[in-house]
Amino acid sequence: MTAADAILSYAVWLAFAVLAAAFLLTVWRVVRGPTLPDRVVALDMLTGIVIGFIALIAIRTGFTLYIDIAISLGLVGFLATVAFARFVLSRGTGGGAPRENPAAALLAAAPVKRRKPAARRTGGTGPAVRRKARK
Amino acid sequence: MMETLIAFVTALVILAGAGFALVAAIGLNRLPDVYTRMHAASKAGTVGSGLLLLAVGLHAGDLPTFARALAGFFFFVLTAPVSAHLLAMAAHKVGYPLSTQSVRDEMKGRE
């Protein structure tokens, strides 16, 4: 084993460890991420990290064909993110964007529950309501 | 000697790429809202995977492979801002709120 091989081997192993940590942190954001766009951003990041993994495997095994696989994975990830962006646009916030703070969301949930029946009462389409709305 | 030098540079590029990916992942967890998290994911994340691809090209040591790795890097650099912009546009148009720490929203009422 020459010095060049040793340097590369150590660097690749260290990079594997660092990338694994980055992967786990990003998965944590996918699991936790309070909103849908958060999760989409984290998934986009996950494809980037997997491309890094593929590049490291290419260095370890010496098969340069892995570069093409990495490029096509990047293309698929880009298309997936574009499709998710269209989905976010068409779906809306899905019943109110969640608050940043879970405690604030819990506090906000209570009055919403009480307001619901009232909203149903005024939300009718009877003639009185329509007259009121025109004013 | 030359071989050792190339291996050293490749190792440096590999470690830099992995470090950028880690910084992006930390930013993804530490920043307060979607729009700021996008900065970490689309800038540091793209540079991280791009540097690792360049390392493959350097390690192979022949021109066609290096050109392919460079093409992949440019492809990522081209597509990352497009997808981040589309996603931020969609999220803002739909009405996901900015963090309470943000000082201004220039897109407010513009769309």
Coordinates of C-alpha atoms in Angstrom, one line a residue:
Chain A
M1 CA 0.0 0.0 0.0
T2 CA 1.6 3.2 -1.1
A3 CA 1.2 6.6 0.6
A4 CA -1.2 7.8 -2.0
D5 CA -3.5 4.8 -1.4
A6 CA -3.4 5.3 2.4
I7 CA -4.2 9.0 2.1
L8 CA -7.2 8.3 -0.2
S9 CA -8.5 5.4 1.9
Y10 CA -8.4 7.5 5.2
A11 CA -10.1 10.5 3.4
V12 CA -12.8 8.3 1.9
W13 CA -13.6 6.7 5.3
L14 CA -13.7 10.0 7.1
A15 CA -15.9 11.4 4.3
F16 CA -18.3 8.4 4.6
A17 CA -18.7 9.1 8.4
V18 CA -19.3 12.8 7.8
L19 CA -21.8 12.2 5.0
A20 CA -23.6 9.6 7.2
A21 CA -23.9 12.3 9.9
A22 CA -25.3 14.8 7.4
F23 CA -27.7 12.1 6.1
L24 CA -29.1 11.4 9.5
L25 CA -29.5 15.2 10.3
T26 CA -31.4 15.6 7.0
V27 CA -33.6 12.6 7.7
W28 CA -34.3 14.2 11.1
R29 CA -35.6 17.3 9.3
V30 CA -37.7 15.2 7.0
V31 CA -39.3 13.5 9.9
R32 CA -39.8 16.6 12.0
G33 CA -40.1 19.5 9.5
P34 CA -43.3 21.2 10.5
T35 CA -44.5 22.0 6.9
L36 CA -44.5 20.2 3.6
P37 CA -42.0 22.6 1.9
D38 CA -39.6 21.9 4.7
R39 CA -39.8 18.2 3.9
V40 CA -39.4 18.8 0.2
V41 CA -36.3 20.9 0.8
A42 CA -34.9 18.1 3.0
L43 CA -35.6 15.5 0.4
D44 CA -33.9 17.6 -2.2
M45 CA -30.9 17.7 0.1
L46 CA -31.1 13.9 0.6
T47 CA -30.6 13.3 -3.1
G48 CA -27.5 15.6 -3.0
I49 CA -26.0 13.6 -0.1
V50 CA -26.7 10.3 -1.9
I51 CA -24.9 11.7 -5.0
G52 CA -22.0 12.3 -2.7
F53 CA -22.2 8.7 -1.4
I54 CA -22.2 7.5 -5.0
A55 CA -19.2 9.6 -5.8
L56 CA -17.3 8.1 -2.8
I57 CA -18.2 4.6 -3.9
A58 CA -16.9 5.5 -7.4
I59 CA -13.6 6.5 -5.8
R60 CA -13.4 3.4 -3.7
T61 CA -14.2 0.9 -6.4
G62 CA -12.6 2.7 -9.3
F63 CA -15.7 2.4 -11.6
T64 CA -16.1 5.8 -13.3
L65 CA -19.5 4.7 -14.6
Y66 CA -20.9 5.7 -11.3
I67 CA -20.6 9.4 -12.4
D68 CA -23.4 8.8 -14.9
I69 CA -25.5 7.2 -12.2
A70 CA -24.9 10.3 -10.0
I71 CA -25.9 12.6 -12.9
S72 CA -29.1 10.8 -13.6
L73 CA -30.0 10.7 -9.9
G74 CA -29.5 14.5 -9.8
L75 CA -31.8 14.8 -12.8
V76 CA -34.5 12.7 -11.1
G77 CA -34.1 14.7 -7.9
F78 CA -34.5 18.0 -9.8
L79 CA -37.7 16.7 -11.5
A80 CA -39.0 15.4 -8.2
T81 CA -38.5 18.8 -6.6
V82 CA -40.2 20.6 -9.5
A83 CA -43.1 18.2 -9.3
F84 CA -43.3 18.8 -5.5
A85 CA -43.3 22.5 -6.0
R86 CA -46.3 22.2 -8.4
F87 CA -48.0 20.0 -5.8
V88 CA -47.4 22.6 -3.0
L89 CA -48.9 25.2 -5.3
S90 CA -52.0 23.2 -6.1
R91 CA -52.5 21.8 -2.6
G92 CA -52.3 25.1 -0.7
T93 CA -51.3 25.0 3.0
G94 CA -53.6 22.0 3.6
G95 CA -55.8 23.6 6.3
G96 CA -53.7 26.4 7.7
A97 CA -49.9 26.6 7.8
P98 CA -48.7 25.1 11.1
R99 CA -47.0 27.5 13.5
E100 CA -43.3 27.5 14.1
N101 CA -43.6 26.7 17.7
P102 CA -45.5 23.5 18.7
A103 CA -46.7 25.2 22.0
A104 CA -48.1 28.1 20.0
A105 CA -49.9 25.7 17.7
L106 CA -51.5 24.0 20.7
L107 CA -52.6 27.3 22.1
A108 CA -54.0 28.4 18.8
A109 CA -55.9 25.1 18.3
A110 CA -58.2 25.7 21.2
P111 CA -60.0 28.9 20.0
V112 CA -60.3 27.5 16.5
K113 CA -62.2 24.5 17.8
R114 CA -64.7 26.8 19.6
R115 CA -65.1 29.0 16.5
K116 CA -66.0 26.1 14.2
P117 CA -69.8 25.9 14.9
A118 CA -70.2 29.6 14.6
A119 CA -68.4 29.6 11.2
R120 CA -70.8 26.9 10.0
R121 CA -73.8 28.9 11.0
T122 CA -72.7 32.0 9.1
G123 CA -71.3 30.0 6.2
G124 CA -74.8 29.1 4.9
T125 CA -76.1 30.2 1.5
G126 CA -79.6 31.3 2.6
P127 CA -81.1 34.6 1.4
A128 CA -80.4 36.4 4.7
V129 CA -76.7 35.5 4.5
R130 CA -76.5 36.6 0.9
R131 CA -78.1 39.9 1.7
K132 CA -75.7 40.5 4.5
A133 CA -72.7 39.6 2.3
R134 CA -73.8 42.1 -0.4
K135 CA -73.7 44.9 2.2
Chain B
M1 CA 5.6 11.8 -6.0
M2 CA 3.2 13.2 -8.5
E3 CA 0.8 10.4 -7.6
T4 CA 1.0 11.3 -3.9
L5 CA 0.3 14.9 -4.7
I6 CA -2.8 14.1 -6.8
A7 CA -4.0 11.8 -4.0
F8 CA -3.5 14.5 -1.5
V9 CA -5.5 17.1 -3.5
T10 CA -8.2 14.5 -4.1
A11 CA -8.4 13.7 -0.4
L12 CA -8.6 17.5 0.3
V13 CA -11.5 17.9 -2.2
I14 CA -13.3 14.9 -0.8
L15 CA -13.1 16.2 2.8
A16 CA -14.2 19.7 1.7
G17 CA -17.2 18.2 -0.1
A18 CA -18.2 16.1 2.9
G19 CA -17.8 19.2 5.1
F20 CA -20.0 21.3 2.9
A21 CA -22.7 18.6 3.0
L22 CA -22.4 18.4 6.8
V23 CA -22.7 22.2 7.1
A24 CA -25.8 22.2 4.9
A25 CA -27.4 19.5 7.0
I26 CA -26.7 21.5 10.2
G27 CA -28.1 24.6 8.6
L28 CA -31.2 22.6 7.6
N29 CA -31.8 21.8 11.3
R30 CA -30.7 25.1 12.8
L31 CA -32.4 27.8 10.6
P32 CA -35.8 29.0 11.5
D33 CA -38.1 28.7 8.5
V34 CA -38.5 27.1 5.0
Y35 CA -37.0 30.1 3.1
T36 CA -33.8 30.3 5.2
R37 CA -33.4 26.5 5.2
M38 CA -33.5 26.6 1.4
H39 CA -30.2 28.7 1.5
A40 CA -28.4 25.9 3.4
A41 CA -29.8 23.1 1.2
S42 CA -29.4 24.6 -2.2
K43 CA -26.1 26.4 -1.8
A44 CA -23.9 24.4 0.6
G45 CA -25.6 21.1 -0.4
T46 CA -25.0 21.6 -4.1
V47 CA -21.3 22.5 -3.6
G48 CA -20.9 19.5 -1.4
S49 CA -22.1 16.9 -3.9
G50 CA -20.4 18.8 -6.7
L51 CA -17.0 18.8 -5.0
L52 CA -17.3 15.0 -4.4
L53 CA -18.1 14.5 -8.1
L54 CA -15.0 16.6 -9.0
A55 CA -12.9 14.4 -6.7
V56 CA -14.0 11.4 -8.8
G57 CA -12.8 13.1 -11.9
L58 CA -9.5 14.0 -10.3
H59 CA -9.0 10.5 -9.0
A60 CA -9.6 8.9 -12.4
G61 CA -7.0 11.1 -13.9
D62 CA -8.2 10.9 -17.5
L63 CA -9.8 13.8 -19.5
P64 CA -13.1 12.2 -20.5
T65 CA -14.0 11.2 -16.9
F66 CA -13.0 14.6 -15.6
A67 CA -15.1 16.3 -18.3
R68 CA -18.1 14.1 -17.3
A69 CA -17.6 15.0 -13.6
L70 CA -17.3 18.7 -14.6
A71 CA -20.5 18.4 -16.7
G72 CA -22.3 16.9 -13.7
F73 CA -21.1 19.7 -11.4
F74 CA -22.4 22.3 -13.8
F75 CA -25.7 20.5 -14.1
F76 CA -26.2 20.6 -10.4
V77 CA -25.1 24.2 -10.2
L78 CA -27.7 25.0 -12.9
T79 CA -30.6 23.1 -11.5
A80 CA -30.3 23.8 -7.8
P81 CA -31.3 27.5 -8.0
V82 CA -34.2 26.7 -10.4
S83 CA -35.7 24.1 -8.1
A84 CA -35.1 26.2 -5.0
H85 CA -36.7 29.3 -6.7
L86 CA -39.8 27.2 -7.8
L87 CA -40.3 25.8 -4.3
A88 CA -39.9 29.2 -2.5
M89 CA -42.2 30.8 -5.0
A90 CA -44.9 28.1 -4.5
A91 CA -44.5 28.2 -0.7
H92 CA -44.7 32.0 -0.6
K93 CA -47.7 32.2 -3.0
V94 CA -49.6 29.6 -1.0
G95 CA -48.9 31.5 2.2
Y96 CA -46.4 29.6 4.4
P97 CA -45.3 32.2 7.0
L98 CA -41.8 33.7 7.3
S99 CA -40.0 33.3 10.6
T100 CA -40.9 35.8 13.2
Q101 CA -37.3 37.0 13.2
S102 CA -37.4 38.1 9.6
V103 CA -37.3 41.8 9.2
R104 CA -38.9 42.3 5.7
D105 CA -40.8 40.5 3.1
E106 CA -40.4 42.2 -0.3
M107 CA -42.7 39.8 -2.0
K108 CA -45.7 40.7 0.2
G109 CA -48.7 41.6 -1.9
R110 CA -46.7 41.4 -5.1
E111 CA -48.2 38.3 -6.6

